[in-house]
Short mmCIF file of C-alpha atoms in Angstrom, two decimals:
data_model
loop_
_atom_site.label_atom_id
_atom_site.label_comp_id
_atom_site.label_asym_id
_atom_site.label_seq_id
_atom_site.Cartn_x
_atom_site.Cartn_y
_atom_site.Cartn_z
CA UNK A 283 181.94 -168.01 76.52
CA UNK A 284 182.80 -171.62 77.22
CA UNK A 285 184.09 -173.65 74.31
CA UNK A 286 182.11 -176.47 72.78
CA UNK A 287 183.15 -179.60 70.96
CA UNK A 288 181.07 -181.10 68.17
CA UNK A 289 181.74 -183.84 65.63
CA UNK A 290 182.57 -182.28 62.27
CA UNK A 291 180.00 -184.28 60.35
CA UNK A 292 177.14 -186.74 60.71
CA UNK A 293 174.78 -188.60 58.42
CA UNK A 294 171.16 -189.41 59.08
CA UNK A 295 168.54 -191.30 57.10
CA UNK A 296 165.47 -189.35 56.10
CA UNK A 297 162.61 -189.92 58.54
CA UNK A 298 164.88 -191.08 61.32
CA UNK A 299 165.86 -189.12 64.39
CA UNK A 300 169.04 -187.09 64.17
CA UNK A 301 170.94 -186.87 67.43
CA UNK A 302 173.66 -184.22 67.44
CA UNK A 303 176.00 -184.27 70.44
CA UNK A 304 177.87 -181.37 72.00
CA UNK A 305 180.40 -181.26 74.81
CA UNK A 306 180.72 -178.14 76.95
CA UNK A 307 182.64 -179.31 79.99
CA UNK A 308 183.66 -175.80 81.12
CA UNK A 309 180.17 -174.33 81.10
CA UNK A 310 179.46 -172.03 84.02
CA UNK A 311 176.31 -171.65 86.05
CA UNK A 312 174.89 -168.64 84.19
CA UNK A 313 175.54 -169.94 80.69
CA UNK A 314 172.84 -171.34 78.48
CA UNK A 315 173.25 -173.87 75.66
CA UNK A 316 172.03 -172.52 72.33
CA UNK A 317 171.63 -174.38 69.05
CA UNK A 318 171.57 -172.69 65.66
CA UNK A 319 171.78 -174.06 62.17
CA UNK A 320 172.92 -172.63 58.88
CA UNK A 321 171.53 -173.91 55.64
CA UNK A 322 173.84 -173.29 52.70
CA UNK A 323 175.22 -169.85 53.68
CA UNK A 324 171.83 -168.49 54.71
CA UNK A 325 171.63 -166.60 57.99
CA UNK A 326 172.04 -168.71 61.14
CA UNK A 327 168.64 -169.93 62.25
CA UNK A 328 167.79 -170.22 65.93
CA UNK A 329 166.61 -173.69 66.92
CA UNK A 330 166.39 -174.00 70.69
CA UNK A 331 168.14 -173.15 73.93
CA UNK A 332 168.17 -174.36 77.51
CA UNK A 333 169.80 -173.94 80.89
CA UNK A 334 169.49 -177.23 82.72
CA UNK A 335 166.09 -178.71 81.98
CA UNK A 336 165.29 -180.55 78.81
CA UNK A 337 163.49 -178.38 76.28
CA UNK A 338 161.24 -179.11 73.31
CA UNK A 339 159.76 -176.90 70.65
CA UNK A 340 158.27 -177.38 67.20
CA UNK A 341 161.70 -177.84 65.64
CA UNK A 342 163.68 -179.98 68.04
CA UNK A 343 164.35 -181.30 71.52
CA UNK A 344 167.35 -180.43 73.67
CA UNK A 345 168.61 -182.88 76.24
CA UNK A 346 171.12 -181.49 78.75
CA UNK A 347 172.94 -183.84 81.09
CA UNK A 348 172.51 -183.35 84.81
CA UNK A 349 176.06 -182.06 85.24
CA UNK A 350 175.45 -179.74 82.24
CA UNK A 351 178.75 -180.76 80.64
CA UNK A 352 177.13 -182.06 77.49
CA UNK A 353 173.92 -181.88 75.52
CA UNK A 354 172.19 -183.49 72.56
CA UNK A 355 170.01 -181.83 69.96
CA UNK A 356 167.35 -184.17 68.62
CA UNK A 357 165.55 -183.68 65.33
CA UNK A 358 162.82 -186.31 65.74
CA UNK A 359 162.07 -186.98 62.07
CA UNK A 360 164.83 -185.58 59.89
CA UNK A 361 163.98 -184.42 56.38
CA UNK A 362 166.23 -183.50 53.47
CA UNK A 363 165.63 -179.85 54.33
CA UNK A 364 167.35 -180.39 57.68
CA UNK A 365 170.67 -180.81 55.90
CA UNK A 366 172.73 -177.97 57.38
CA UNK A 367 175.60 -177.05 59.67
CA UNK A 368 174.44 -177.19 63.29
CA UNK A 369 176.14 -175.02 65.88
CA UNK A 370 176.13 -175.64 69.62
CA UNK A 371 177.01 -172.41 71.44
CA UNK A 372 177.32 -171.71 75.13
CA UNK A 373 176.39 -168.19 76.04
CA UNK A 374 175.65 -166.03 79.05
CA UNK A 375 172.06 -165.05 78.49
CA UNK A 376 172.09 -161.32 78.82
CA UNK A 377 173.09 -158.42 76.68
CA UNK A 378 176.47 -156.83 76.49
CA UNK A 379 179.90 -158.33 75.93
CA UNK A 380 179.12 -161.65 77.51
CA UNK A 381 175.96 -162.11 75.54
CA UNK A 382 177.42 -162.43 72.07
CA UNK A 383 177.39 -165.67 70.12
CA UNK A 384 180.75 -167.19 69.31
CA UNK A 385 180.43 -169.68 66.47
CA UNK A 386 182.64 -172.72 66.07
CA UNK A 387 182.80 -175.00 63.06
CA UNK A 388 179.64 -176.92 64.01
CA UNK A 389 178.46 -180.30 62.78
CA UNK A 390 177.56 -180.73 59.15
CA UNK A 391 174.47 -182.92 59.14
CA UNK A 392 173.66 -184.66 55.89
CA UNK A 393 170.20 -186.18 55.69
CA UNK A 394 170.09 -188.87 53.04
CA UNK A 395 167.09 -190.37 51.25
CA UNK B 272 156.74 -164.08 62.37
CA UNK B 273 158.98 -161.02 62.91
CA UNK B 274 162.29 -161.15 61.10
CA UNK B 275 165.48 -159.22 60.53
CA UNK B 276 165.66 -157.86 57.00
CA UNK B 277 168.81 -156.85 55.18
CA UNK B 278 169.56 -154.91 52.01
CA UNK B 279 171.10 -155.30 49.56
CA UNK B 280 171.20 -159.07 49.24
CA UNK B 281 174.27 -158.81 47.05
CA UNK B 282 176.62 -155.93 46.27
CA UNK B 283 179.69 -155.74 44.11
CA UNK B 284 182.03 -152.84 44.76
CA UNK B 285 185.46 -151.72 43.67
CA UNK B 286 188.35 -151.77 46.09
CA UNK B 287 188.60 -148.49 47.96
CA UNK B 288 184.93 -147.62 47.62
CA UNK B 289 182.61 -147.02 50.55
CA UNK B 290 179.81 -149.48 51.19
CA UNK B 291 176.77 -149.22 53.44
CA UNK B 292 174.88 -152.35 54.39
CA UNK B 293 171.42 -151.84 55.80
CA UNK B 294 169.36 -153.78 58.27
CA UNK B 295 165.93 -153.49 59.82
CA UNK B 296 166.04 -155.35 63.15
CA UNK B 297 163.01 -156.94 64.71
CA UNK B 298 160.70 -154.32 66.12
CA UNK B 299 161.11 -153.69 69.87
CA UNK B 300 164.52 -155.36 69.97
CA UNK B 301 167.16 -153.39 71.83
CA UNK B 302 170.46 -155.11 70.93
CA UNK B 303 171.86 -155.12 67.43
CA UNK B 304 174.78 -157.04 65.95
CA UNK B 305 176.84 -157.47 62.83
CA UNK B 306 178.58 -160.74 62.02
CA UNK B 307 180.41 -161.77 58.90
CA UNK B 308 181.31 -165.03 57.21
CA UNK B 309 184.06 -165.29 54.67
CA UNK B 310 183.32 -168.03 52.15
CA UNK B 311 184.03 -171.43 53.68
CA UNK B 312 184.93 -170.03 57.09
CA UNK B 313 183.23 -169.58 60.46
CA UNK B 314 180.67 -166.96 61.30
CA UNK B 315 182.61 -164.17 63.06
CA UNK B 316 181.36 -161.52 65.46
CA UNK B 317 182.04 -157.93 64.43
CA UNK B 318 180.15 -155.58 66.73
CA UNK B 319 177.26 -155.26 69.12
CA UNK B 320 175.26 -152.08 69.64
CA UNK B 321 172.97 -151.01 72.43
CA UNK B 322 171.48 -147.70 73.53
CA UNK B 323 173.01 -145.89 70.57
CA UNK B 324 176.55 -146.94 71.24
CA UNK B 325 178.89 -149.82 70.58
CA UNK B 326 178.87 -152.26 73.49
CA UNK B 327 181.53 -154.58 72.15
CA UNK B 328 183.62 -154.97 69.01
CA UNK B 329 186.03 -157.59 67.76
CA UNK B 330 189.54 -157.11 66.41
CA UNK B 331 188.08 -157.29 62.91
CA UNK B 332 186.03 -154.15 63.53
CA UNK B 333 188.79 -151.61 62.92
CA UNK B 334 188.62 -147.91 62.03
CA UNK B 335 187.32 -148.56 58.54
CA UNK B 336 184.09 -149.95 59.98
CA UNK B 337 181.33 -147.98 61.63
CA UNK B 338 177.77 -148.63 62.70
CA UNK B 339 174.85 -146.32 63.06
CA UNK B 340 171.19 -146.36 63.97
CA UNK B 341 170.09 -143.34 61.94
CA UNK B 342 166.42 -143.60 62.86
CA UNK B 343 164.09 -145.77 64.89
CA UNK B 344 164.14 -148.71 62.54
CA UNK B 345 167.39 -149.00 60.56
CA UNK B 346 170.81 -150.23 61.64
CA UNK B 347 173.70 -149.78 59.22
CA UNK B 348 177.23 -151.05 58.77
CA UNK B 349 179.59 -148.79 56.83
CA UNK B 350 182.90 -149.88 55.39
CA UNK B 351 184.80 -146.73 54.44
CA UNK B 352 187.43 -148.01 52.05
CA UNK B 353 186.79 -151.60 51.06
CA UNK B 354 189.56 -154.13 50.64
CA UNK B 355 189.57 -157.41 48.79
CA UNK B 356 189.56 -159.26 52.11
CA UNK B 357 186.27 -157.59 53.09
CA UNK B 358 184.50 -159.85 50.61
CA UNK B 359 182.12 -161.87 52.77
CA UNK B 360 178.53 -162.43 53.76
CA UNK B 361 177.52 -159.89 56.39
CA UNK B 362 174.76 -160.84 58.80
CA UNK B 363 172.77 -158.41 60.86
CA UNK B 364 171.11 -159.69 64.01
CA UNK B 365 169.02 -158.43 66.90
CA UNK B 366 167.82 -159.52 70.30
CA UNK B 367 165.29 -158.27 72.81
CA UNK B 368 167.94 -158.35 75.54
CA UNK B 369 166.80 -156.98 78.82
CA UNK B 370 168.02 -157.98 82.24
CA UNK B 371 170.15 -160.74 83.60
CA UNK B 372 169.25 -164.34 82.80
CA UNK B 373 166.42 -163.15 80.61
CA UNK B 374 165.34 -166.27 78.81
CA UNK B 375 164.02 -164.30 75.85
CA UNK B 376 167.40 -162.86 74.86
CA UNK B 377 167.70 -164.99 71.76
CA UNK B 378 169.63 -163.49 68.86
CA UNK B 379 167.86 -163.63 65.50
CA UNK B 380 169.73 -163.26 62.23
CA UNK B 381 168.87 -161.81 58.86
CA UNK B 382 169.56 -163.63 55.60
CA UNK B 383 172.72 -161.67 54.95
CA UNK B 384 174.25 -159.26 52.47
CA UNK B 385 176.84 -160.77 50.21
CA UNK B 386 179.62 -158.26 49.56
CA UNK B 387 182.09 -158.82 46.75
CA UNK B 388 185.04 -156.46 46.49
CA UNK B 389 186.82 -156.48 43.12
#
């Protein structure tokens, strides 16, 4: 899987949008961008994924640049419960050896009152 | 909402003892995984399992580890002779996983089993 680069930490005010960037300049054509988060050593929680189009679900929005070399996860109205480590992972989207998730260190997002 | 369940949530064992961690993947999922996270470190891949056999394993997954799907619902990780360095949170995960570029092949994780070896 392609490597990703994320800032180690970010702060966000409660109620404001949290924008978490991720660089994945070596992404290949069949690799998706996945975002997970981990709240205080709980199991990683799936947030969203995309290939090249922007995606939105009930948790977040994912903006992928046209060249697919970077993306941004947007939490539109961050709450204290969104404080977590956020992982951006590039992954070939099928089973087998190329389908496993390889976790980096992620971005520790701290949402402050 | 379907979820991956793991038992026990926490286990303390003596060095050299055998441990079995149990998981019930999401129903109808075909791919199963074990990951681990040593305290303060990254989440690390251990093994993936499909069609009743290991499809990939990491360097961590040596001969003291084994996985099994003993029936239609459970997926287990066995550590034969535990070492102090096996102390970690172990996460089971599953995915539907069929076909190339299948957009539904998201991997879902359980809440983990915290193993302490003393």
